[in-house]
Amino acid sequence: MNRTDRLYALVEELRAVAPRPRSARWLAGRFEVSVRTVERDISALQQSGTPIYAEAGRTGGYCLDKARTLPPVNLTPGEAVAMALALRQLEGTPFRATAHTALRKLVAAMQQDDAAAARDLAARVHLFGEDAPPSMPRELADALVARRVLRIGYGDREGAVTQREIEPLGYVGKPEHWYLVAWCRLREEIRVFRTDRITSVSVTAEVPPPRSLRREDLDIPYGVVEQLSLTG
């Protein structure tokens, strides 16, 4: 079990028995780690805002304040990423830090598979600047979550339209435009499509093969690109 999974499991173990305590020794045996590792993990959870406290005495141990935590919630990966994007509007306000703390708590309360999928989806969203880009058509906004090949019409700077089949890989957002990063079957390489130049879009039933997206694949010659984060 890796550390991220163990931290999640520690919280759920303490939630299951709350308000009764679990000793560090019991937890160490349960997760097959040392007592020192459990103590470090509990300290990390406490520093992140998880309401865990220690009860002294022979029958004491660590307790979770169940009233102040969330059980696993049914946020979808797309919803979690949407919240991360929305919270960027709080940059520069007094609530920036608390907003990111709230997001971390929600992600920690998600089902493990959904949280992992949300982190993967967020890693495919890259942004310029602080301002939110404009909206985009629903079929494009759902492209990464749906994981389907798209057929699009795409206009170049002169207005000439070509028909393409593309495999969506990620997004780049600028204050003026959204860009869809995709494998273009016409050009047989990764291309960046400005979404306001996409004249038509249809979703096929075909699931594309898995492809990685590296920062150098974004083909952006200037500016600082920031990857969206679910941890602040």
Coordinates of C-alpha atoms in Angstrom, one line a residue:
M1 CA 0.0 0.0 0.0
N2 CA 1.5 3.4 -1.0
R3 CA 1.4 6.3 1.4
T4 CA -1.5 8.1 -0.3
D5 CA -3.7 5.0 0.0
R6 CA -2.6 4.5 3.6
L7 CA -3.5 8.0 4.6
Y8 CA -6.9 7.5 3.1
A9 CA -7.3 4.2 4.8
L10 CA -6.2 5.6 8.2
V11 CA -8.9 8.2 8.1
E12 CA -11.5 5.6 7.1
E13 CA -10.4 3.2 9.9
L14 CA -10.7 6.0 12.5
R15 CA -14.1 7.1 11.0
A16 CA -15.4 3.6 11.3
V17 CA -14.8 3.3 15.0
A18 CA -15.3 6.9 16.0
P19 CA -15.6 8.2 18.7
R20 CA -13.6 5.2 20.1
P21 CA -9.8 5.5 19.7
R22 CA -7.2 3.4 17.9
S23 CA -3.7 3.1 19.3
A24 CA -0.7 3.8 17.2
R25 CA 0.5 0.2 17.8
W26 CA -2.9 -1.2 16.7
L27 CA -2.8 0.9 13.5
A28 CA 0.8 -0.1 12.8
G29 CA -0.2 -3.7 13.0
R30 CA -3.3 -3.1 10.8
F31 CA -1.3 -1.4 8.0
E32 CA 1.9 -3.4 8.5
V33 CA 4.1 -0.4 9.1
S34 CA 6.1 0.9 12.1
V35 CA 4.6 2.9 15.0
R36 CA 6.8 5.8 13.9
T37 CA 5.3 5.7 10.4
V38 CA 1.8 5.8 11.8
E39 CA 2.7 8.8 14.0
R40 CA 4.2 10.6 11.0
D41 CA 1.1 9.8 8.9
I42 CA -1.3 11.1 11.7
S43 CA 0.8 14.2 12.0
A44 CA 0.5 14.8 8.2
L45 CA -3.2 14.3 8.4
Q46 CA -3.6 16.7 11.3
Q47 CA -1.5 19.4 9.5
S48 CA -3.8 19.0 6.4
G49 CA -6.8 19.9 8.6
T50 CA -8.2 16.4 9.3
P51 CA -9.7 16.6 12.8
I52 CA -7.8 13.8 14.5
Y53 CA -6.9 14.1 18.2
A54 CA -5.1 11.9 20.7
E55 CA -6.6 10.5 23.9
A56 CA -4.1 9.8 26.7
G57 CA -4.1 6.8 29.0
R58 CA -3.9 3.0 28.8
T59 CA -7.0 2.7 26.6
G60 CA -6.3 5.9 24.6
G61 CA -5.1 6.4 21.1
Y62 CA -6.1 8.5 18.1
C63 CA -9.7 9.6 17.5
L64 CA -11.5 11.2 14.6
D65 CA -14.1 13.9 15.1
K66 CA -16.7 12.3 12.9
A67 CA -19.0 15.4 13.0
R68 CA -16.3 17.5 11.2
T69 CA -15.4 15.1 8.4
L70 CA -17.0 13.9 5.2
P71 CA -17.4 10.2 4.3
P72 CA -16.5 9.2 0.7
V73 CA -18.6 11.5 -1.6
N74 CA -19.9 10.9 -5.1
L75 CA -18.1 13.7 -6.9
T76 CA -17.2 12.7 -10.4
P77 CA -13.6 13.3 -11.7
G78 CA -15.1 16.0 -14.0
E79 CA -16.9 17.7 -11.1
A80 CA -13.7 17.8 -9.0
V81 CA -11.7 19.4 -11.9
A82 CA -14.6 21.9 -12.5
M83 CA -14.4 22.9 -8.8
A84 CA -10.6 23.4 -9.1
L85 CA -11.1 25.6 -12.1
A86 CA -13.8 27.6 -10.4
L87 CA -11.7 28.2 -7.3
R88 CA -9.0 29.8 -9.4
Q89 CA -11.3 32.9 -9.4
L90 CA -10.4 33.3 -5.8
E91 CA -6.7 33.9 -6.5
G92 CA -5.6 37.1 -4.9
T93 CA -8.5 37.2 -2.4
P94 CA -8.2 36.5 1.3
F95 CA -10.0 33.1 0.7
R96 CA -7.4 31.6 -1.6
A97 CA -5.8 29.3 1.0
T98 CA -9.1 28.2 2.6
A99 CA -10.6 27.4 -0.8
H100 CA -7.7 25.1 -1.6
T101 CA -8.0 23.5 1.8
A102 CA -11.7 22.8 1.1
L103 CA -10.9 21.3 -2.3
R104 CA -8.2 19.0 -0.8
K105 CA -10.7 17.8 1.8
L106 CA -13.3 17.0 -0.9
V107 CA -10.8 15.1 -3.0
A108 CA -9.7 13.2 0.1
A109 CA -13.3 12.2 0.7
M110 CA -13.8 10.9 -2.8
Q111 CA -13.7 7.2 -3.7
Q112 CA -10.1 6.2 -4.4
D113 CA -10.6 5.4 -8.1
D114 CA -12.5 8.6 -8.7
A115 CA -9.9 10.7 -6.9
A116 CA -7.1 9.1 -9.0
A117 CA -9.1 9.7 -12.2
A118 CA -9.6 13.4 -11.1
R119 CA -5.9 13.9 -10.5
D120 CA -5.2 12.4 -14.0
L121 CA -7.8 14.6 -15.6
A122 CA -6.4 17.7 -13.8
A123 CA -2.9 16.9 -15.0
R124 CA -4.2 17.3 -18.6
V125 CA -5.5 20.8 -18.1
H126 CA -3.0 23.6 -18.5
L127 CA -3.6 27.3 -18.0
F128 CA -2.1 30.7 -18.9
G129 CA -2.7 33.6 -16.4
E130 CA -5.3 34.1 -13.7
D131 CA -8.4 34.9 -15.8
A132 CA -10.9 32.2 -16.7
P133 CA -11.1 31.4 -20.5
P134 CA -14.6 31.5 -22.1
S135 CA -16.9 28.6 -22.2
M136 CA -16.8 25.9 -24.9
P137 CA -19.4 23.5 -26.5
R138 CA -20.5 20.7 -24.2
E139 CA -19.2 18.0 -26.5
L140 CA -15.7 19.5 -26.3
A141 CA -15.9 20.2 -22.6
D142 CA -16.7 16.5 -21.9
A143 CA -14.2 15.1 -24.4
L144 CA -11.6 13.8 -21.9
V145 CA -14.1 12.3 -19.5
A146 CA -16.1 10.7 -22.3
R147 CA -12.9 9.2 -23.9
R148 CA -14.3 8.9 -27.4
V149 CA -12.9 9.8 -30.8
L150 CA -14.4 13.1 -32.1
R151 CA -15.1 14.1 -35.7
I152 CA -14.7 17.8 -36.1
G153 CA -14.7 20.5 -38.7
Y154 CA -11.8 22.8 -38.2
G155 CA -11.3 26.2 -39.8
D156 CA -7.8 27.7 -40.3
R157 CA -6.9 31.4 -40.2
E158 CA -8.2 31.9 -43.7
G159 CA -11.5 30.2 -42.9
A160 CA -10.8 27.0 -44.9
V161 CA -12.5 24.0 -43.1
T162 CA -11.0 20.5 -43.0
Q163 CA -12.7 17.4 -41.5
R164 CA -10.7 15.6 -38.9
E165 CA -10.9 12.6 -36.6
I166 CA -9.1 13.4 -33.3
E167 CA -8.3 11.7 -30.0
P168 CA -8.6 14.2 -27.2
L169 CA -5.7 14.4 -24.8
G170 CA -5.9 17.6 -22.8
Y171 CA -6.8 21.3 -22.6
V172 CA -4.9 24.6 -22.6
G173 CA -6.8 27.6 -21.4
K174 CA -5.9 31.3 -22.1
P175 CA -7.9 34.3 -21.1
E176 CA -9.1 34.7 -24.7
H177 CA -9.5 31.0 -25.8
W178 CA -9.7 27.4 -24.9
Y179 CA -7.5 24.9 -26.9
L180 CA -8.2 21.2 -27.2
V181 CA -5.0 19.2 -27.4
A182 CA -5.5 16.0 -29.4
W183 CA -3.9 13.4 -31.7
C184 CA -5.0 14.3 -35.2
R185 CA -5.5 11.3 -37.4
L186 CA -5.3 13.5 -40.5
R187 CA -1.8 14.9 -39.7
E188 CA -0.7 11.8 -37.7
E189 CA 0.6 13.9 -34.8
I190 CA -0.5 15.9 -31.8
R191 CA -2.1 19.1 -32.7
V192 CA -3.6 22.0 -30.6
F193 CA -7.1 23.1 -31.8
R194 CA -8.5 26.5 -30.9
T195 CA -12.1 25.6 -29.8
D196 CA -13.7 28.7 -31.4
R197 CA -12.4 27.5 -34.8
I198 CA -14.1 24.1 -34.4
T199 CA -17.1 24.5 -36.7
S200 CA -18.8 21.1 -36.0
V201 CA -18.3 18.2 -33.6
S202 CA -19.8 14.8 -33.3
V203 CA -18.9 12.1 -30.7
T204 CA -18.2 8.6 -32.1
A205 CA -18.5 5.3 -30.3
E206 CA -14.8 4.6 -30.8
V207 CA -12.6 4.5 -27.7
P208 CA -9.1 5.8 -28.6
P209 CA -5.9 4.1 -27.5
P210 CA -4.2 5.5 -24.4
R211 CA -1.7 8.2 -25.2
S212 CA 0.5 10.3 -22.9
L213 CA 0.6 14.1 -23.0
R214 CA 3.9 15.7 -22.2
R215 CA 4.4 19.4 -21.6
E216 CA 6.6 19.7 -24.8
D217 CA 3.7 18.3 -26.8
L218 CA 1.7 21.5 -26.1
D219 CA 3.6 23.4 -28.8
I220 CA 3.3 26.8 -27.1
P221 CA 6.2 29.0 -27.9
Y222 CA 5.7 31.7 -25.2
G223 CA 4.3 32.3 -21.8
V224 CA 4.3 30.3 -18.6
V225 CA 1.9 27.3 -18.6
E226 CA 0.5 26.2 -15.3
Q227 CA -0.9 22.7 -14.8
L228 CA -4.2 22.6 -12.9
S229 CA -3.8 21.2 -9.4
L230 CA -6.3 19.6 -7.0
T231 CA -4.0 20.3 -4.0
G232 CA -3.5 24.0 -4.3

